[in-house]
XYZ file of C-alpha atoms in Angstrom:
354
model
C -3.312 12.326 45.941
C -6.804 11.333 47.110
C -5.558 11.411 50.717
C -3.456 14.583 50.599
C -5.999 16.775 48.771
C -8.425 17.100 51.720
C -5.464 17.707 54.058
C -4.183 20.458 51.779
C -7.643 21.987 51.709
C -7.882 21.948 55.502
C -4.417 23.465 55.839
C -5.292 26.227 53.353
C -8.527 26.960 55.236
C -6.678 27.033 58.584
C -4.012 29.354 57.167
C -6.702 31.655 55.765
C -8.454 31.841 59.157
C -5.146 32.474 60.955
C -4.214 35.247 58.519
C -7.641 36.865 58.892
C -7.411 36.797 62.689
C -3.859 38.168 62.603
C -5.094 41.014 60.387
C -7.905 41.701 62.880
C -5.361 41.826 65.731
C -3.264 44.312 63.740
C -6.427 46.362 63.155
C -7.252 46.321 66.881
C -3.690 47.451 67.626
C -4.065 50.375 65.203
C -7.451 51.247 66.743
C -5.860 51.263 70.208
C -3.077 53.593 69.047
C -5.647 55.894 67.406
C -7.759 55.909 70.594
C -4.657 56.711 72.653
C -3.783 59.700 70.419
C -7.402 60.910 70.458
C -7.400 60.677 74.267
C -4.158 62.700 74.396
C -5.664 65.343 72.096
C -8.889 65.738 74.110
C -9.111 68.383 76.814
C -9.597 72.089 77.440
C -6.053 73.176 76.396
C -5.747 74.236 72.761
C -3.622 71.293 71.601
C -4.213 69.558 68.284
C -3.087 66.158 67.110
C -0.096 67.784 65.360
C 1.062 69.299 68.642
C 0.693 65.929 70.373
C 2.716 64.088 67.713
C 5.364 66.828 67.739
C 5.646 66.614 71.520
C 6.151 62.833 71.308
C 8.902 63.172 68.685
C 10.538 66.406 69.926
C 9.422 67.211 73.500
C 11.501 70.437 73.565
C 9.671 71.899 70.555
C 6.692 73.041 72.676
C 6.644 75.802 75.259
C 7.037 74.621 78.904
C 3.359 75.109 79.777
C 2.265 72.790 76.981
C 4.943 70.246 77.906
C 3.547 70.135 81.458
C -0.002 69.713 80.152
C 0.992 66.810 77.912
C 3.610 64.972 79.999
C 2.357 65.622 83.555
C -1.419 65.711 83.034
C -2.608 64.066 79.838
C 0.030 61.361 79.319
C -0.513 59.609 82.713
C -4.303 59.719 82.226
C -4.036 58.261 78.712
C -1.560 55.546 79.723
C -3.528 54.486 82.812
C -6.594 54.133 80.551
C -4.645 51.727 78.319
C -3.186 49.785 81.258
C -6.452 49.475 83.228
C -8.458 48.679 80.079
C -6.011 45.951 79.017
C -5.934 44.483 82.542
C -9.742 44.413 82.788
C -10.015 42.940 79.269
C -7.571 40.157 80.144
C -9.267 39.496 83.482
C -12.681 39.462 81.774
C -11.844 36.960 79.032
C -10.191 34.575 81.464
C -13.113 34.832 83.894
C -15.706 34.129 81.183
C -13.733 31.161 79.862
C -12.861 29.660 83.218
C -16.356 30.014 84.683
C -17.973 29.176 81.303
C -20.359 32.066 81.854
C -20.860 34.873 79.263
C -22.062 37.251 81.990
C -18.981 36.728 84.161
C -16.462 39.495 84.708
C -13.972 40.334 87.473
C -16.827 42.079 89.245
C -18.848 38.854 89.341
C -16.475 37.783 92.098
C -17.293 40.911 94.091
C -13.770 42.318 93.671
C -15.028 45.785 92.752
C -17.461 45.889 95.662
C -14.704 44.782 98.041
C -12.386 47.522 96.719
C -15.115 50.099 97.296
C -15.580 48.771 100.827
C -11.826 49.059 101.475
C -11.729 52.635 100.187
C -14.813 53.531 102.252
C -13.257 51.927 105.347
C -10.185 54.142 105.006
C -12.127 57.327 104.170
C -14.482 56.974 107.158
C -12.183 55.502 109.844
C -8.778 56.894 108.695
C -6.626 53.986 109.993
C -2.855 54.373 109.592
C -0.807 51.151 109.866
C 2.417 53.200 109.660
C 4.277 51.193 107.021
C 2.502 52.698 103.980
C 2.976 56.220 102.669
C -0.033 58.483 103.148
C -0.517 58.824 99.374
C -1.009 55.058 99.041
C -3.227 54.423 102.052
C -6.522 54.699 100.146
C -5.511 52.540 97.124
C -3.658 50.251 99.539
C -6.806 49.534 101.551
C -8.845 49.132 98.346
C -6.307 46.618 97.007
C -6.074 44.730 100.294
C -9.851 44.351 100.627
C -10.227 43.339 96.957
C -7.474 40.741 97.122
C -8.642 39.412 100.506
C -12.176 39.020 99.137
C -10.933 37.162 96.068
C -8.760 34.831 98.138
C -11.666 34.168 100.517
C -13.949 33.206 97.624
C -11.334 30.951 96.081
C -10.619 29.275 99.423
C -14.310 28.628 100.121
C -14.909 27.439 96.538
C -11.889 25.143 96.789
C -13.396 23.482 99.862
C -16.579 22.865 97.835
C -14.743 21.385 94.852
C -14.041 24.606 92.915
C -17.048 24.341 90.558
C -18.012 27.323 88.381
C -21.424 27.643 90.012
C -19.915 27.756 93.477
C -17.469 30.536 92.556
C -20.220 32.656 90.966
C -22.625 32.154 93.890
C -19.959 33.098 96.453
C -19.135 36.152 94.338
C -22.779 37.272 94.229
C -23.086 36.790 97.994
C -19.924 38.841 98.502
C -21.283 41.692 96.360
C -24.342 42.005 98.600
C -22.253 41.762 101.782
C -19.768 44.451 100.666
C -22.543 46.787 99.512
C -24.315 46.379 102.851
C -21.131 47.120 104.826
C -20.359 50.126 102.607
C -23.868 51.448 103.203
C -23.319 50.976 106.942
C -20.103 53.019 106.794
C -21.887 55.760 104.840
C -24.640 55.806 107.478
C -22.158 56.853 110.196
C -19.886 58.953 107.931
C -19.746 62.732 107.696
C -21.067 64.561 104.644
C -17.516 65.143 103.400
C -16.636 61.450 103.766
C -19.791 60.390 101.888
C -18.868 62.744 99.057
C -15.365 61.226 98.891
C -16.779 57.682 98.816
C -19.185 58.511 95.999
C -16.436 60.253 94.008
C -14.087 57.269 94.419
C -16.685 54.634 93.601
C -17.737 56.087 90.232
C -14.279 55.613 88.686
C -11.938 58.405 87.646
C -8.693 58.174 85.678
C -7.488 61.666 86.572
C -6.336 60.644 90.054
C -3.540 58.465 88.582
C 0.054 59.612 88.094
C 3.206 58.076 86.648
C 3.732 55.765 89.651
C 0.218 54.336 89.335
C 0.787 53.849 85.591
C 4.010 51.956 86.324
C 2.405 49.695 88.960
C -0.648 48.697 86.867
C 1.477 48.236 83.714
C 4.059 46.114 85.558
C 1.417 43.791 87.032
C -0.279 43.438 83.626
C 3.016 42.713 81.855
C 3.950 40.130 84.491
C 0.640 38.254 84.210
C 0.145 38.491 80.416
C 2.923 35.953 79.551
C 1.410 33.480 82.021
C -1.977 33.898 80.345
C -0.433 33.473 76.887
C 1.294 30.290 78.107
C -2.134 28.848 78.995
C -3.965 29.752 75.758
C -4.214 26.115 74.639
C -5.613 25.073 78.015
C -8.197 27.864 77.906
C -9.173 26.951 74.329
C -9.725 23.322 75.298
C -11.583 24.375 78.458
C -13.916 26.521 76.339
C -14.951 23.329 74.572
C -16.295 21.925 77.836
C -15.010 20.501 81.089
C -15.455 16.898 79.921
C -13.303 17.503 76.854
C -10.611 19.244 78.924
C -10.684 16.505 81.549
C -10.385 13.796 78.894
C -7.313 15.620 77.552
C -5.657 15.179 80.959
C -6.022 18.706 82.346
C -6.517 19.200 86.097
C -9.593 21.419 85.826
C -9.864 22.346 89.494
C -6.216 23.438 89.764
C -6.365 25.351 86.473
C -9.522 27.182 87.518
C -8.108 28.232 90.876
C -4.816 29.457 89.364
C -6.603 31.424 86.636
C -9.013 33.011 89.103
C -6.103 33.942 91.381
C -4.337 35.936 88.652
C -7.682 37.424 87.561
C -8.200 38.615 91.125
C -4.758 40.269 91.247
C -5.347 41.974 87.873
C -8.766 43.315 88.823
C -7.683 44.396 92.312
C -4.692 46.373 90.975
C -6.793 47.910 88.199
C -9.554 49.266 90.444
C -7.526 50.240 93.533
C -6.063 53.360 91.861
C -8.945 54.557 89.666
C -12.074 53.265 91.410
C -14.891 51.187 89.964
C -14.997 51.060 86.156
C -17.740 48.766 84.952
C -18.528 47.023 81.648
C -14.980 47.166 80.208
C -14.150 43.713 81.590
C -17.519 42.443 80.359
C -17.979 44.080 76.950
C -14.354 44.087 75.769
C -13.929 40.270 75.759
C -17.278 39.796 73.982
C -16.301 42.194 71.188
C -12.980 40.368 70.824
C -14.723 36.984 70.819
C -17.092 38.099 68.044
C -14.143 39.226 65.929
C -11.640 36.454 66.688
C -13.588 33.373 67.753
C -12.679 31.002 70.559
C -9.014 30.360 69.703
C -7.376 31.925 72.759
C -4.059 32.408 70.942
C -5.837 35.310 69.234
C -8.632 35.956 71.726
C -6.418 36.749 74.754
C -4.355 39.507 73.062
C -7.516 40.652 71.265
C -9.387 41.081 74.557
C -6.459 43.107 75.969
C -6.443 45.398 72.922
C -10.236 45.738 72.898
C -10.367 46.582 76.600
C -7.599 49.168 76.195
C -9.282 50.746 73.147
C -12.734 50.838 74.790
C -11.493 52.535 77.979
C -9.263 54.911 76.017
C -12.197 55.967 73.818
C -14.356 56.357 76.942
C -11.633 58.539 78.493
C -11.560 60.690 75.347
C -15.351 61.016 75.438
C -15.275 61.940 79.140
C -13.119 64.973 78.271
C -15.211 66.018 75.274
C -18.868 65.586 76.237
C -18.901 68.756 78.421
C -16.571 71.535 77.176
C -14.076 72.568 79.861
C -14.991 69.741 82.250
C -14.012 66.086 82.732
C -16.799 63.632 83.469
C -15.690 60.626 85.587
C -14.986 57.839 83.121
C -16.975 55.335 85.188
C -20.148 57.241 84.269
C -19.242 57.124 80.560
C -18.502 53.382 80.553
C -21.797 52.662 82.334
C -23.901 54.862 80.014
C -22.240 53.588 76.820
C -21.681 50.039 78.075
C -25.345 49.191 78.699
C -26.603 49.737 75.108
C -23.460 48.107 73.703
C -23.972 45.075 75.910
C -27.667 44.859 74.952
C -26.638 45.019 71.286
C -24.159 42.184 71.844
C -26.911 40.100 73.469
C -29.168 40.731 70.452
C -26.410 39.795 68.015
C -25.340 36.663 69.880
C -28.758 35.478 71.096
C -28.448 32.378 68.928
C -25.232 31.234 70.577
C -25.552 28.307 72.943
C -23.595 30.051 75.683
C -26.119 32.898 75.857
C -29.249 30.754 76.226
């Protein structure tokens, strides 16, 4: 009895923590659904939440004009917000854990800057390789540049041993290089091309359709099970490289594989909707504050938080100016900065933030 009593107490405490974190995940799921419905309800057309719910249950109950508004305009925008937000949340939490850096995000690697450079390259020079449909040339070039940049960083970092500092430093260098090349393209571009580059780079969900929703969702759903398979590895890695190495994990290989799937997630997310900042940075931190460092809960929590944050930002982008839609990248930047500063103030005592 003297031996089993402490074990029973530890098991009860563990079960209580697991139940609390499961309840938080359920709450985040309900918040995401609520944000999705609010995003569907927002917009200039006179459609309330009742009309939205009725259209989801009985699509034929609304007049054709309203069906087009909901299913051809609002539904793709709302779903791409969920898909991109979840992808950026997943990419963000894995980047922060793998690089052991609270300020890391997919954009730390310069993926966003490379995507902007790819889009600018197409807008200014109008190349046509011939094997891609015209509608996919711009996102295709953005994706290609983003993925090529990520693979270049990983290859160079691998030659230097694949340390976290090396990956971050190469990413920062790439950000400056891509921004300089983009500025050079803008210098020789026409006024119309410059306007297109600026519009693309500030992030906008309204340019996505059902095909873009399907592509981003498919990539996210393919990578999520791989991330969930590695939750124990990520949890151990969060405790420190020495601890993970003593447990027999090949740190260098794990880091390169994780960063490769992070690069694919981030590249797919930004190639269709442009640059959307802070979601991949703030979402994982909110999830970490609520769920702790156990990645069995943190990984799905970061996906739900990222989806909810971008969905709420999309809703706000349709509501802040009546009759107009503000690019969601502006909303995430304006709202993300004070939220991130608040997170720094709350977590300033944590060792990882010093």
